[in-house]
PDB file of C-alpha atoms in Angstrom:
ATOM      1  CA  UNK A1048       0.000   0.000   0.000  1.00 56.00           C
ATOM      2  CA  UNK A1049       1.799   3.404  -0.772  1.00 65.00           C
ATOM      3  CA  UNK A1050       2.599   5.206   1.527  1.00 68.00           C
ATOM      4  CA  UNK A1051      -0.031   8.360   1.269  1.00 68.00           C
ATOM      5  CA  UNK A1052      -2.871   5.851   1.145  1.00 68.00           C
ATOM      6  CA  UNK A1053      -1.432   4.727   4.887  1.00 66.00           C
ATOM      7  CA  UNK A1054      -1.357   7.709   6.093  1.00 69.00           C
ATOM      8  CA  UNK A1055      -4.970   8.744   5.065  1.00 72.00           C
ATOM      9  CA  UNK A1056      -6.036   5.091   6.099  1.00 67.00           C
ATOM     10  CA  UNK A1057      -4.058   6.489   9.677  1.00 75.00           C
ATOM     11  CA  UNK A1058      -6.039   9.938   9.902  1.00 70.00           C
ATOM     12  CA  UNK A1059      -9.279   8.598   8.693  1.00 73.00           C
ATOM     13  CA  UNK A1060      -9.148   5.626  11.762  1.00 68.00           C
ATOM     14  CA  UNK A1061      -8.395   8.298  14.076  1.00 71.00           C
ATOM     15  CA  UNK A1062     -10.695  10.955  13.236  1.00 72.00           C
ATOM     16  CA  UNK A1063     -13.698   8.228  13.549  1.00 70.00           C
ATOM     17  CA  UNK A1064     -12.211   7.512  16.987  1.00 71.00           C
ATOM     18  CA  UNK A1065     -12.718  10.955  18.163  1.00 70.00           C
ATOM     19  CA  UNK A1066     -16.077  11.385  16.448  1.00 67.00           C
ATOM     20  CA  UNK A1067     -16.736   8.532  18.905  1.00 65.00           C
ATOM     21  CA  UNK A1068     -15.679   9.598  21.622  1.00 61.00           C
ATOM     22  CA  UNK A1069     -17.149  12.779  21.116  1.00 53.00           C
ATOM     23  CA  UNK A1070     -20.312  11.777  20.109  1.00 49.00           C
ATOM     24  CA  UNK A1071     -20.526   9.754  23.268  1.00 52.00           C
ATOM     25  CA  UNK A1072     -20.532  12.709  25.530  1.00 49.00           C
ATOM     26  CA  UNK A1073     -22.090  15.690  23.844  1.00 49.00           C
ATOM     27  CA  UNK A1074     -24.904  15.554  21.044  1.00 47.00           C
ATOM     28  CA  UNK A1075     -23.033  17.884  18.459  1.00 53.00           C
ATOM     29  CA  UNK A1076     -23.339  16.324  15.174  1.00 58.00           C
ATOM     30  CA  UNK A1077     -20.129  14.321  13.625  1.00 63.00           C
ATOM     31  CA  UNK A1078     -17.949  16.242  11.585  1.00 70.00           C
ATOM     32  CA  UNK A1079     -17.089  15.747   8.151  1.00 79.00           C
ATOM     33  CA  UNK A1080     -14.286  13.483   7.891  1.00 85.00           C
ATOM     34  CA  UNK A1081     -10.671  14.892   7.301  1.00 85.00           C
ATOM     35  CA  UNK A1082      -7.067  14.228   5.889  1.00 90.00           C
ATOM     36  CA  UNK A1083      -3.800  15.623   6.759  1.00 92.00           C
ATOM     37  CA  UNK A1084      -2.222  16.290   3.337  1.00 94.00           C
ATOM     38  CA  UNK A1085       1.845  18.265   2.943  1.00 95.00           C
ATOM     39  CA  UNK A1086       1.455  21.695   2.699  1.00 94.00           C
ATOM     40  CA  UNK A1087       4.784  22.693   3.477  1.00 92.00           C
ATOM     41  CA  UNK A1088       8.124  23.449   1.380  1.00 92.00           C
ATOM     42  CA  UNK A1089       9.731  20.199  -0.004  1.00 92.00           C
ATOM     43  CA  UNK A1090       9.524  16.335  -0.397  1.00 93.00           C
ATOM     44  CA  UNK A1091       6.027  15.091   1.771  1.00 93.00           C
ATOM     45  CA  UNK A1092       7.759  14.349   4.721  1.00 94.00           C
ATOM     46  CA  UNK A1093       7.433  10.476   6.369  1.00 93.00           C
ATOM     47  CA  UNK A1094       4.237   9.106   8.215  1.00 92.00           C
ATOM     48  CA  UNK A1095       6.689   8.861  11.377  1.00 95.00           C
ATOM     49  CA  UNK A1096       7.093  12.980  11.276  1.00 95.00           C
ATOM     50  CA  UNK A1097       3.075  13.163  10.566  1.00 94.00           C
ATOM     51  CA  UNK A1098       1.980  10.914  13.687  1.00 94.00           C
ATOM     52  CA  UNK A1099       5.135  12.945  15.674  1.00 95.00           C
ATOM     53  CA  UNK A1100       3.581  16.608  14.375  1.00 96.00           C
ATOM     54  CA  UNK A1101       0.341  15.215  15.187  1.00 94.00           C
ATOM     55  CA  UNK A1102       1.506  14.324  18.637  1.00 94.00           C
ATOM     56  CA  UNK A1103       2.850  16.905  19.304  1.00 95.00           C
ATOM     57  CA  UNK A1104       0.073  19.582  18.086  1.00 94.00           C
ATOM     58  CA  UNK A1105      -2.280  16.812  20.661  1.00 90.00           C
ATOM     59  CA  UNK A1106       0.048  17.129  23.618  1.00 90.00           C
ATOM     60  CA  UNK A1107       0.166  21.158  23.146  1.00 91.00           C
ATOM     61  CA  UNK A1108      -3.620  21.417  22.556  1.00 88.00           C
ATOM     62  CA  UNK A1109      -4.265  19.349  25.786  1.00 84.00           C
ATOM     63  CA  UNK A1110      -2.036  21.689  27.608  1.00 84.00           C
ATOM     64  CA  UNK A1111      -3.727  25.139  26.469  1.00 81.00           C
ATOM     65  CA  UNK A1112      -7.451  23.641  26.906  1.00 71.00           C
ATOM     66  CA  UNK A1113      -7.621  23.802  30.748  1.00 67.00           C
ATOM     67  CA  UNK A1114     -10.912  24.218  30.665  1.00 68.00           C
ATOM     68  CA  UNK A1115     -11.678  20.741  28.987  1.00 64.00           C
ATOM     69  CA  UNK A1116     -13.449  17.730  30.425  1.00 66.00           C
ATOM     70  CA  UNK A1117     -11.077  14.676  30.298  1.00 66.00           C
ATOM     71  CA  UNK A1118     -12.229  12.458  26.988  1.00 67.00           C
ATOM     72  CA  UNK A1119     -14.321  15.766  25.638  1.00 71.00           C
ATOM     73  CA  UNK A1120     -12.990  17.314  22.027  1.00 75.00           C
ATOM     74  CA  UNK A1121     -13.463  20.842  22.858  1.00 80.00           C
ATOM     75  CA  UNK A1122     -13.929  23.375  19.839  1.00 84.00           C
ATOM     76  CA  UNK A1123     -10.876  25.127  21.347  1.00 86.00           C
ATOM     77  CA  UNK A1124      -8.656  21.491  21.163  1.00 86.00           C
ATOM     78  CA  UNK A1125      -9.672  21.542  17.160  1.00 88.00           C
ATOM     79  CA  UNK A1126      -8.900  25.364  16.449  1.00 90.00           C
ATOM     80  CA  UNK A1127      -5.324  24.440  18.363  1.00 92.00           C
ATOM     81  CA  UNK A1128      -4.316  21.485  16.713  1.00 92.00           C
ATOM     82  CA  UNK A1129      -5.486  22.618  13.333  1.00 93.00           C
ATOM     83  CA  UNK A1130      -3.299  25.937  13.509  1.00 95.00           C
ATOM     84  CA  UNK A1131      -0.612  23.807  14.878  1.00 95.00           C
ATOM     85  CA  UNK A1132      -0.579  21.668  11.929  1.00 96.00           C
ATOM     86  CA  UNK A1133      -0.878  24.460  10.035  1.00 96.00           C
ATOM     87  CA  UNK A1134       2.535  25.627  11.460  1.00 95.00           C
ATOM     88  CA  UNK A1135       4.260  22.222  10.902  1.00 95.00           C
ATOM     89  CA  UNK A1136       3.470  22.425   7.434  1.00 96.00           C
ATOM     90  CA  UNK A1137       0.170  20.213   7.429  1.00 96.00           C
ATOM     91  CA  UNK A1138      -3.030  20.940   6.200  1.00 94.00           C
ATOM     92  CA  UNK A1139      -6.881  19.731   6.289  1.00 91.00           C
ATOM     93  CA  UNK A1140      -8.241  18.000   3.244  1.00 89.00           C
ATOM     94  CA  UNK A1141     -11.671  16.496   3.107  1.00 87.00           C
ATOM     95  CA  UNK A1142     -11.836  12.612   2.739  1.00 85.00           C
ATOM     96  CA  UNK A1143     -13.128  12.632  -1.149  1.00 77.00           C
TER      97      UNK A1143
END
């Protein structure tokens, strides 16, 4: 399987995770489904440095969101991790 289809196979897995966790303790509707794709300068970089970005932009996102109930996706968690991926060169696609 190349490589790009792993990593959206990766994303995809996740993202329904979180839609299920989500949707287990608030009654928002699911979101549409999203892909990291490369938006930064040079080569796509490896799935390792996607899941460490992604890590990363999680861990920060946790930190900032005080406010958060443990296991809740706030609206504030998204907003940071998207405009952290942003920074590390990754950005939203949606799953076509």
């Amino acid at each position: 399987m190349p490589q790009k289809q792993v990593a959206i196979l990766i994303v995809i897995v996740y993202l329904a995770l979180a839609a299920c966790m989500e949707s287990q303790t608030t009654s928002a509707p699911l979101s549409e489904p999203t892909v990291y794709e490369w938006i930064g300068p040079g080569p796509t970089p490896s799935l390792q440095r996607l899941a460490q970005d992604k890590l990363t932009c999680f861990h920060e996102a946790e930190q900032t969101d005080t406010q958060k109930a443990p296991g809740v996706v706030s609206e504030h968690w998204k907003a940071h991790v998207k405009l952290c991926m942003q920074k590390q060169g990754w950005g939203e696609k949606p799953v076509e």
